[in-house]
PDB file of C-alpha atoms in Angstrom:
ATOM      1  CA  UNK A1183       0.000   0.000   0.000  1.00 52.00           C
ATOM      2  CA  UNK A1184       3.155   2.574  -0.129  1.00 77.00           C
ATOM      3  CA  UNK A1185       2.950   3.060  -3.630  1.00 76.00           C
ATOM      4  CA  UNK A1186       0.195   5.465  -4.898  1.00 84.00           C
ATOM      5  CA  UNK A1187      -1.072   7.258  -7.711  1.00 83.00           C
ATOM      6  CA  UNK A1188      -2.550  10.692  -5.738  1.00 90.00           C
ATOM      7  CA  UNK A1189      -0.602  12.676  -7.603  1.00 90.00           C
ATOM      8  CA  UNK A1190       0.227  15.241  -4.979  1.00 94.00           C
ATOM      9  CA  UNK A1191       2.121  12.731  -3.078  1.00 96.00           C
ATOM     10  CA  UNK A1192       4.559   9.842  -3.347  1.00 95.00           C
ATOM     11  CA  UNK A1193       3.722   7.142  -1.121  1.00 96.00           C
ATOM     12  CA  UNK A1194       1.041   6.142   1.702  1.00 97.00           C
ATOM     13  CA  UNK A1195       1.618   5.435   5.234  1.00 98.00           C
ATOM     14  CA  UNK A1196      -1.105   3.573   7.360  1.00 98.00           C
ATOM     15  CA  UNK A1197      -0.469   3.019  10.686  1.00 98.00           C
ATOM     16  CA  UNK A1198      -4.225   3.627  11.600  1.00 98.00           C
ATOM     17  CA  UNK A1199      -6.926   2.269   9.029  1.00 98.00           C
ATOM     18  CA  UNK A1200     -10.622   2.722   9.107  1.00 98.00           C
ATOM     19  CA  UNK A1201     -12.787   5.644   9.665  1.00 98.00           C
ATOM     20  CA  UNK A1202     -16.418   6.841  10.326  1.00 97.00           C
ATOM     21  CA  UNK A1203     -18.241   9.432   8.698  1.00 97.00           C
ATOM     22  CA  UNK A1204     -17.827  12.915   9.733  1.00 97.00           C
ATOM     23  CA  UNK A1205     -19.266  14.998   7.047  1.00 97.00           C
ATOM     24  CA  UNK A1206     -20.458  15.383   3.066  1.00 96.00           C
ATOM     25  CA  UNK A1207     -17.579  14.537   1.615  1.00 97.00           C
ATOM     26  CA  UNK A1208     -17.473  10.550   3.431  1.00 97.00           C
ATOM     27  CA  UNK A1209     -20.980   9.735   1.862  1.00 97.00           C
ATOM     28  CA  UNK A1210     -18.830   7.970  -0.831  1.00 95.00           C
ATOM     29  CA  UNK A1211     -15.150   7.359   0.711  1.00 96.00           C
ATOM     30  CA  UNK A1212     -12.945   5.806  -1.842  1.00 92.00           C
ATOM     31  CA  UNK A1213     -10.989   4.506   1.265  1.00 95.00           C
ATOM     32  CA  UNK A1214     -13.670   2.468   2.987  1.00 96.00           C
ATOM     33  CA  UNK A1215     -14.751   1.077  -0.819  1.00 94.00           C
ATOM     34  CA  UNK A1216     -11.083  -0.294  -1.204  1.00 95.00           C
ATOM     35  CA  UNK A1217     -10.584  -1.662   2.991  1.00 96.00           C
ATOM     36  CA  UNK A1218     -13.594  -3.564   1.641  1.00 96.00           C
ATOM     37  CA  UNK A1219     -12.054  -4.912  -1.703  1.00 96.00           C
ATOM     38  CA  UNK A1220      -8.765  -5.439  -0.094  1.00 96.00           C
ATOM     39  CA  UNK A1221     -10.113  -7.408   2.788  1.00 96.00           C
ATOM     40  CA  UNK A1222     -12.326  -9.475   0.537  1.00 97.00           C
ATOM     41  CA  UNK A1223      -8.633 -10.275  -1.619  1.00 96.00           C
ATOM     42  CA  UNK A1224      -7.693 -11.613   1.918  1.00 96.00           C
ATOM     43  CA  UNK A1225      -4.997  -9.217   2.942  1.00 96.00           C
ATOM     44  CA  UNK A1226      -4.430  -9.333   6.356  1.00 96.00           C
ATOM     45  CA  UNK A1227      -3.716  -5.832   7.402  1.00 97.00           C
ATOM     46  CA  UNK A1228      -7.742  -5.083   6.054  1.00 97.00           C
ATOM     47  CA  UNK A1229      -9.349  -8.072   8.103  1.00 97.00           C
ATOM     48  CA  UNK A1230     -11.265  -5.517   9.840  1.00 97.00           C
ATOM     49  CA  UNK A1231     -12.426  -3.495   6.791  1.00 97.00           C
ATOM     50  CA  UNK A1232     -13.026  -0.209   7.559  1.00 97.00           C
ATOM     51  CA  UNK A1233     -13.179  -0.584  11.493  1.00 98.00           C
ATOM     52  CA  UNK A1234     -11.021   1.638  12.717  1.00 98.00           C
ATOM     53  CA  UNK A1235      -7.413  -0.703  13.665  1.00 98.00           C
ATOM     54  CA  UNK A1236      -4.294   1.149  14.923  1.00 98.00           C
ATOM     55  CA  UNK A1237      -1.366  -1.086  12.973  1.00 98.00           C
ATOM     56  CA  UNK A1238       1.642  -0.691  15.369  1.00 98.00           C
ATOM     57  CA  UNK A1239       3.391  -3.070  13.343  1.00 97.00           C
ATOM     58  CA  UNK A1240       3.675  -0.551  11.077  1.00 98.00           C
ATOM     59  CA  UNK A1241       5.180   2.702  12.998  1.00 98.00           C
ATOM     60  CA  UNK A1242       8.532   2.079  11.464  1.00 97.00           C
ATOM     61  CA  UNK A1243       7.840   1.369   7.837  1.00 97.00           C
ATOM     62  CA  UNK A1244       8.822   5.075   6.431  1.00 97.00           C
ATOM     63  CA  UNK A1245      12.385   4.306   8.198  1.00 97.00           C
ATOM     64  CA  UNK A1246      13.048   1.635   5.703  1.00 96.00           C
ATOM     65  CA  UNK A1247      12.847   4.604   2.703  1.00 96.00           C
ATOM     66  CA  UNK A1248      16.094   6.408   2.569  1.00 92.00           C
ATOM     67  CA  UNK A1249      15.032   8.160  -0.586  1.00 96.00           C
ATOM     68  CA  UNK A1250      13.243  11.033   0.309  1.00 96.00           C
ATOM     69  CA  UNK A1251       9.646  10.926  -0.326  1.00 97.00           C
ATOM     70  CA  UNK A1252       6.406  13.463   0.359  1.00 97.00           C
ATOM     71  CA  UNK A1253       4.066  10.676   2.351  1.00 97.00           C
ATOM     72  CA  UNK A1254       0.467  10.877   2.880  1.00 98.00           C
ATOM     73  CA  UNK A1255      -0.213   9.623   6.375  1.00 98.00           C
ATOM     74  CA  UNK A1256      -3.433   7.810   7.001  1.00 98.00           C
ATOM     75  CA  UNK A1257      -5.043   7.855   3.520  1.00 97.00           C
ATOM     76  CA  UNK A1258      -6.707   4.908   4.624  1.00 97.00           C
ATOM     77  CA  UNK A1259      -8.243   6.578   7.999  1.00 98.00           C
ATOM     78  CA  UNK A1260      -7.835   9.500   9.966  1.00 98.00           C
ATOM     79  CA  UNK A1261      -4.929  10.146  12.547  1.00 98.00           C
ATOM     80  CA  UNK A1262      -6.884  12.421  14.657  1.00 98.00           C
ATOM     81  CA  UNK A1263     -10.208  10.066  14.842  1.00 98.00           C
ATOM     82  CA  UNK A1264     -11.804  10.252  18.363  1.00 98.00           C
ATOM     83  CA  UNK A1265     -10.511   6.500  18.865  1.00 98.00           C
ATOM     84  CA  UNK A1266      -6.797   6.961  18.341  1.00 98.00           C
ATOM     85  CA  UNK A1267      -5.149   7.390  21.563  1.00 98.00           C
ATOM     86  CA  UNK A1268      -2.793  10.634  22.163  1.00 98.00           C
ATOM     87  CA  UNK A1269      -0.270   8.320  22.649  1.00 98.00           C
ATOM     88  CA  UNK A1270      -0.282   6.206  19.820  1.00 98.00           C
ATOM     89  CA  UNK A1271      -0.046   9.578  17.461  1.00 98.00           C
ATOM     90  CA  UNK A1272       2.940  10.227  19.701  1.00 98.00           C
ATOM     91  CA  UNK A1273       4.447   7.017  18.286  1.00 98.00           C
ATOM     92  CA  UNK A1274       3.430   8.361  15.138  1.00 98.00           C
ATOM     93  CA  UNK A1275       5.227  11.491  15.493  1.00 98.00           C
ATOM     94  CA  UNK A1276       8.008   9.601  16.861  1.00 98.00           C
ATOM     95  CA  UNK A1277       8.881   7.985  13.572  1.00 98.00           C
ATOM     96  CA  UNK A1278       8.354  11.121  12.155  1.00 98.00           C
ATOM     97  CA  UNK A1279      11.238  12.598  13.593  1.00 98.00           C
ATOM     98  CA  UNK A1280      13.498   9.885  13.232  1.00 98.00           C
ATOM     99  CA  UNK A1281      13.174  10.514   9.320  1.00 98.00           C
ATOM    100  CA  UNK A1282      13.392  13.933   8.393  1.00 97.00           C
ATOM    101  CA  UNK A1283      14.520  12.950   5.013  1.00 97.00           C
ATOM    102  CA  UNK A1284      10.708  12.547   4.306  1.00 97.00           C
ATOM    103  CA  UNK A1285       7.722  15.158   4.269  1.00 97.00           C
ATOM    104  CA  UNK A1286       4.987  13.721   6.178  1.00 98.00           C
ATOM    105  CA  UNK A1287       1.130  15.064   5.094  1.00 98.00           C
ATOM    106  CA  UNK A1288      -1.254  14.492   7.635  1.00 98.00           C
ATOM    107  CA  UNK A1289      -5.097  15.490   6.547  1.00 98.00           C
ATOM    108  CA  UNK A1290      -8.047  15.539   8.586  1.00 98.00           C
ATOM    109  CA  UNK A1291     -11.744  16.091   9.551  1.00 98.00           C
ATOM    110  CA  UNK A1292     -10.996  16.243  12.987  1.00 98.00           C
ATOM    111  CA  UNK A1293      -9.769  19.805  12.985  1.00 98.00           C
ATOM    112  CA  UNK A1294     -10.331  20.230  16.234  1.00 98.00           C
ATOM    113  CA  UNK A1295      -8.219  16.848  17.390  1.00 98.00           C
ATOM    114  CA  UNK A1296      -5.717  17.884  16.082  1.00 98.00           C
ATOM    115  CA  UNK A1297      -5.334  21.131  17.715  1.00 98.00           C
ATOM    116  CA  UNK A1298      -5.904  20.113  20.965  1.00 98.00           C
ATOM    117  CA  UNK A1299      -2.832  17.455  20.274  1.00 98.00           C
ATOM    118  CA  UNK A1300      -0.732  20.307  18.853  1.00 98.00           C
ATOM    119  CA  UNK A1301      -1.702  22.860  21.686  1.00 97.00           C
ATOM    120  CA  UNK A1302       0.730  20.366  23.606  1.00 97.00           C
ATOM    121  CA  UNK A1303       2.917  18.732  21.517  1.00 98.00           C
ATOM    122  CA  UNK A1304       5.335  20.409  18.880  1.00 97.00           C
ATOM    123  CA  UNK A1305       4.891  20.082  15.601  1.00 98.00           C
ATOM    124  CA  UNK A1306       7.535  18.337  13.750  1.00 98.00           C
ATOM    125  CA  UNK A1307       9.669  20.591  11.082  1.00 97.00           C
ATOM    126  CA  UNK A1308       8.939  17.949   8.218  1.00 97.00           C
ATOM    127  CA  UNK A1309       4.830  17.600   8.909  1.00 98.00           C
ATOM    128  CA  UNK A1310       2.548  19.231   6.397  1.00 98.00           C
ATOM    129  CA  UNK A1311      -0.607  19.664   8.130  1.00 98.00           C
ATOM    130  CA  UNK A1312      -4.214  19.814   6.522  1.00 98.00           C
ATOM    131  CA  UNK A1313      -8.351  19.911   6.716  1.00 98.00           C
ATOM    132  CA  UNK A1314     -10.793  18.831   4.337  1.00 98.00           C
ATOM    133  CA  UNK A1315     -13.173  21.612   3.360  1.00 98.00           C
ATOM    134  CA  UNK A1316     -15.676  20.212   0.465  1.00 98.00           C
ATOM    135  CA  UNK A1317     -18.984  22.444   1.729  1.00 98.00           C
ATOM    136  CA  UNK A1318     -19.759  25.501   3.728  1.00 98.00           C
ATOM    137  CA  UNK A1319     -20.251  23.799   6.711  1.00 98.00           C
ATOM    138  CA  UNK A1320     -17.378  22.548   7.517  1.00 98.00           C
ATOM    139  CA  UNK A1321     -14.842  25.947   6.425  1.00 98.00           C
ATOM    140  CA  UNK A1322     -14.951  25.951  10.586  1.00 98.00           C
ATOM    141  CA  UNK A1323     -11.756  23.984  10.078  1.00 98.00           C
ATOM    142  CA  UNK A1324      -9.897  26.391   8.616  1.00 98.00           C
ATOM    143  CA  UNK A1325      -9.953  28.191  12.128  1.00 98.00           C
ATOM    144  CA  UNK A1326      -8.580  25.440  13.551  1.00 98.00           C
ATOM    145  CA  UNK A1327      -5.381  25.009  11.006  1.00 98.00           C
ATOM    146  CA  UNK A1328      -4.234  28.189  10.337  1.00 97.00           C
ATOM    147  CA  UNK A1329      -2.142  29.252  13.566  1.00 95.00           C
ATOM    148  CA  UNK A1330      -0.348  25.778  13.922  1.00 98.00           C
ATOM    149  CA  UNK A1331       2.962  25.761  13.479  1.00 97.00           C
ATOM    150  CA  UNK A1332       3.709  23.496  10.338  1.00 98.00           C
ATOM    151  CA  UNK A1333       5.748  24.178   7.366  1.00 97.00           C
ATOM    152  CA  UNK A1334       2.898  24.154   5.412  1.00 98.00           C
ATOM    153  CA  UNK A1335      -0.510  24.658   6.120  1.00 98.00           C
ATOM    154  CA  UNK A1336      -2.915  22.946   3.318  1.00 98.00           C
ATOM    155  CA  UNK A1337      -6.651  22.169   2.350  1.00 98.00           C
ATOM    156  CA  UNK A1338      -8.188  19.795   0.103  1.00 98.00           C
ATOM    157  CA  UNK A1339     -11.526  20.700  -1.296  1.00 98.00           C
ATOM    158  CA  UNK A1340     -11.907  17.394  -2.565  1.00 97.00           C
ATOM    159  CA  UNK A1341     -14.656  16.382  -3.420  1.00 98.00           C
ATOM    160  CA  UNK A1342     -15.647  19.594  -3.629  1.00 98.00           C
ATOM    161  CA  UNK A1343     -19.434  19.644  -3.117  1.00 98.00           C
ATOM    162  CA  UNK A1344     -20.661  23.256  -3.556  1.00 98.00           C
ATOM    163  CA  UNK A1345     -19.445  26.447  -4.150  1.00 98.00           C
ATOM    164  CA  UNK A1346     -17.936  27.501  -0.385  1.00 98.00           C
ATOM    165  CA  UNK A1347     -18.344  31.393  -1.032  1.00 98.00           C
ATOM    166  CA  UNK A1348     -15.952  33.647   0.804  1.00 98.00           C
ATOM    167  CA  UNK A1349     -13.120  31.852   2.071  1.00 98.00           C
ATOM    168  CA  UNK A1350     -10.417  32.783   5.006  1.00 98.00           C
ATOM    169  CA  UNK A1351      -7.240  32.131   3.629  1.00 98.00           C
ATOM    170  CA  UNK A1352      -4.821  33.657   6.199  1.00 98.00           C
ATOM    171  CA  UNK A1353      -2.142  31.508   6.733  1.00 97.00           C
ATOM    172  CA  UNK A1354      -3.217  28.789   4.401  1.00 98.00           C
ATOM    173  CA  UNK A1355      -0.352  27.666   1.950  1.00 98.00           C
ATOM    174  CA  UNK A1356      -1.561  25.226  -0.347  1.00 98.00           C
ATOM    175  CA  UNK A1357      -5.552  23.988  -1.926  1.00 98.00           C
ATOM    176  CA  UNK A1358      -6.267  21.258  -3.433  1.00 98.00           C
ATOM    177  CA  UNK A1359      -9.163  21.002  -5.381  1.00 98.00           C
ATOM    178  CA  UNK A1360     -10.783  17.892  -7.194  1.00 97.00           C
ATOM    179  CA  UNK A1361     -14.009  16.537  -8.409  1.00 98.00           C
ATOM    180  CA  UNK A1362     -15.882  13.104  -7.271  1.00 98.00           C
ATOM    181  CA  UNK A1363     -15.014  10.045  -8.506  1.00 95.00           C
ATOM    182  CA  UNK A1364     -17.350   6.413  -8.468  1.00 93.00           C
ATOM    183  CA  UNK A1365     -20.479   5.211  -9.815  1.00 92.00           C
ATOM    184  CA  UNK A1366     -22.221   7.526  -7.030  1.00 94.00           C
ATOM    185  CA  UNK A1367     -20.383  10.720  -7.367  1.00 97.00           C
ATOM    186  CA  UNK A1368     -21.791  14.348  -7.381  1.00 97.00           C
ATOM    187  CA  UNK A1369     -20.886  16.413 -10.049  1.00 97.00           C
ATOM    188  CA  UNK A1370     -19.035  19.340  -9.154  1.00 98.00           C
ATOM    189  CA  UNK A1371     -19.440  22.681 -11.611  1.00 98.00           C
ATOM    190  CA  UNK A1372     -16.374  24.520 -12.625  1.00 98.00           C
ATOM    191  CA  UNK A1373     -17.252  27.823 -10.997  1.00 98.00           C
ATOM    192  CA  UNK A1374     -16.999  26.241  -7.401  1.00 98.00           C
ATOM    193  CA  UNK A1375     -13.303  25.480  -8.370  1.00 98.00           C
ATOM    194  CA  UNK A1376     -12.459  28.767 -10.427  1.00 98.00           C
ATOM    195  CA  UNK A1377     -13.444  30.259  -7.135  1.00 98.00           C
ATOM    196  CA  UNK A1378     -11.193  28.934  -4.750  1.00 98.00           C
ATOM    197  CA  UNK A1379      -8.818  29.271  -7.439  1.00 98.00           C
ATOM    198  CA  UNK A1380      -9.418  32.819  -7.537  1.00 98.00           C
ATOM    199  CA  UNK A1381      -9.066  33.434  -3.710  1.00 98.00           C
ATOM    200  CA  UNK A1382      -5.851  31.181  -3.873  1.00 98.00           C
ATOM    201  CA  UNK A1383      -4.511  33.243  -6.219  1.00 98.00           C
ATOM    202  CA  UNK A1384      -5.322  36.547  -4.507  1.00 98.00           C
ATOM    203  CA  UNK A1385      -3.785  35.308  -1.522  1.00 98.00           C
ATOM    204  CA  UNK A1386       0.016  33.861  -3.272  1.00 98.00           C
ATOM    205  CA  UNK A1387      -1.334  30.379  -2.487  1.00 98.00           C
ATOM    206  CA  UNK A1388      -0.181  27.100  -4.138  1.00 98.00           C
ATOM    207  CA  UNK A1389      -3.352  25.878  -5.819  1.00 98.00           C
ATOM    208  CA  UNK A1390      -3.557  21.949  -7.118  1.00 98.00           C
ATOM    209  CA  UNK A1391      -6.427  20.963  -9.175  1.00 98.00           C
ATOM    210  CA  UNK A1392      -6.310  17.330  -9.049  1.00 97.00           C
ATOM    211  CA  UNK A1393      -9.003  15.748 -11.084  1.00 97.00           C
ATOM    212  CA  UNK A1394     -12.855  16.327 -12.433  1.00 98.00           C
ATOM    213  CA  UNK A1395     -13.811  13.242 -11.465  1.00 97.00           C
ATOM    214  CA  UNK A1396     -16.655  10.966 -12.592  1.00 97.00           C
ATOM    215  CA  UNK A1397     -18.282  14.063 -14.083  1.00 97.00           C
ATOM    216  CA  UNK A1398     -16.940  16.748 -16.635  1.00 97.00           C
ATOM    217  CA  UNK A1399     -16.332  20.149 -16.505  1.00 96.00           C
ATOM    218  CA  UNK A1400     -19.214  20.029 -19.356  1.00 96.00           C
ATOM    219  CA  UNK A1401     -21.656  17.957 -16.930  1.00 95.00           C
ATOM    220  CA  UNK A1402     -20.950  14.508 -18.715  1.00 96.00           C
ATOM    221  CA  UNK A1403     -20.644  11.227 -16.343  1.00 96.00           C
ATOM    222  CA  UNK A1404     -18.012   9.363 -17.425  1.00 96.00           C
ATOM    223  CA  UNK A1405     -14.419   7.688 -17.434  1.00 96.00           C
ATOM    224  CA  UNK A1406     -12.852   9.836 -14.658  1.00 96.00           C
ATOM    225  CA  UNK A1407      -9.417   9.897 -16.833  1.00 95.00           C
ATOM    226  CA  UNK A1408     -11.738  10.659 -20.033  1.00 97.00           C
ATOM    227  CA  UNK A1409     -12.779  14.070 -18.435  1.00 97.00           C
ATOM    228  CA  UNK A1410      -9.182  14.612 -16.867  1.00 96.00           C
ATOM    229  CA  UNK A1411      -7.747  17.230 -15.193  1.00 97.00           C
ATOM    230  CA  UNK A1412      -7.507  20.314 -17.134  1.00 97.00           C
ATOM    231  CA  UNK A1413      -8.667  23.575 -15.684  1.00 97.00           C
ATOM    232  CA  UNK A1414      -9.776  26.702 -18.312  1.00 96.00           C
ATOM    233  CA  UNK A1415      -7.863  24.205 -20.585  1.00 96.00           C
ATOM    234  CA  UNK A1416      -4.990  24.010 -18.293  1.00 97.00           C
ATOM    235  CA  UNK A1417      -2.686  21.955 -16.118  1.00 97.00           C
ATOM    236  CA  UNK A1418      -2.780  23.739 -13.061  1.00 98.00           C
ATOM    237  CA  UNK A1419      -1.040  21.554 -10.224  1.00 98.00           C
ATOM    238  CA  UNK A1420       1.294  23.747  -7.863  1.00 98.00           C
ATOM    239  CA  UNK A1421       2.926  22.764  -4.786  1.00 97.00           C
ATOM    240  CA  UNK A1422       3.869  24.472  -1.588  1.00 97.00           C
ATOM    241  CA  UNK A1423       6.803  26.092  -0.235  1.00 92.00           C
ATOM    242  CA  UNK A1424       7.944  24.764   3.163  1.00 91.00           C
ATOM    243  CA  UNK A1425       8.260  27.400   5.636  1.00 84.00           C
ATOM    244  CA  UNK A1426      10.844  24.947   8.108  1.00 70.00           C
ATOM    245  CA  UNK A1427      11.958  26.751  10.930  1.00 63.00           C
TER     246      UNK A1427
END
């Protein structure tokens, strides 16, 4: 499961697997469809599906990549999930340190976990840290992201369900934006992204469109790599600039 095609990232890292749903965006979660399909192929790590399993077997799997890599922690869960002990994500942080070779991305629903962790922990030099934002509702989050002390501050507005208006973008470093993918998925319209693109570009903020998804910028439902990833006919996928201290 290291290996990955999300194309703002290199590899995965799962020491906690298995979520519930916390808002909009988990109606469809690509993660809990493939714990599923994965623990129906028999592999062991997934014999729980999507219950939510802390691996600690796994805490010291990024230490066997000396390459440096940008890794995506959790994709398969959520590290600040009401059910994951403080001191199990100190574990996780632990391993973190130990391998600053690496850039660790740690995204979230739990916005407000995770600051209460970080309000007494520090935050590790090579940790990206992030909140999903996909509707109004939940832009709360933001609040709780934007005065922690990581090298870069990101969301990802994927999939990004309506349009999500005004946004506050101080000290916010990096959106990512994408579209819905699955038999299920909800179109998104390309006015929704053009305006966080707008605000990101206002503000000097990397801005990553990753994907339109199962439908097209034209309103089509199709082949997600049919309708691609091309944004007022461009490639628009910029990354961050680490602020390490």
């Amino acid at each position: 499961m290291a290996e990955t095609k999300i194309e703002w990232t290199d590899k995965t890292w799962n020491p906690v697997t298995g979520c519930t749903k916390k808002s909009e965006g988990c109606v469809h979660c690509y993660a809990e469809v493939m714990a599923r399909r994965l623990k129906g192929m028999g592999q062991l790590k997934y014999k729980n599906a999507f219950k939510l399993t802390l691996h600690p077997e796994d805490l010291d799997e990024p230490k066997k990549w000396n390459k440096p890599h940008n890794i995506f922690v959790c994709s398969m869960g959520d590290l600040f999930h009401d059910d994951v002990p403080f001191d199990f994500v100190d574990k996780v942080m632990q391993t973190i340190r130990e391998t600053p070779q690496h850039r660790y991305q740690i995204l979230t629903k739990r916005a407000e976990r995770m600051e209460e962790y970080f309000s007494s922990h520090d935050v590790p030099e090579n940790v990206w840290l992030g909140v999903t934002v996909e509707v109004q509702r939940t832009r709360y989050r933001i609040d709780h992201l934007r005065n922690l002390p990581a090298s870069v501050r990101f969301l990802s507005c994927e999939p990004l369900l309506e349009d999500l208006g005004d946004l506050n973008l101080d000290g916010i470093d990096w959106i990512i934006v994408g579209g819905e993918s699955g038999t299920q998925a909800r179109p998104m319209k390309e006015q929704w992204a053009l305006n966080v693109k707008r605000q990101a570009d206002n503000g000097n903020i990397a801005f990553f469109f990753k994907q339109w998804g199962t439908w097209s910028r034209e309103g089509v439902k199709r082949n997600k790599h049919v309708n691609g990833k091309l944004l007022e006919g461009k490639i628009v996928q910029n990354m961050p600039i680490e602020k390490r201290r």
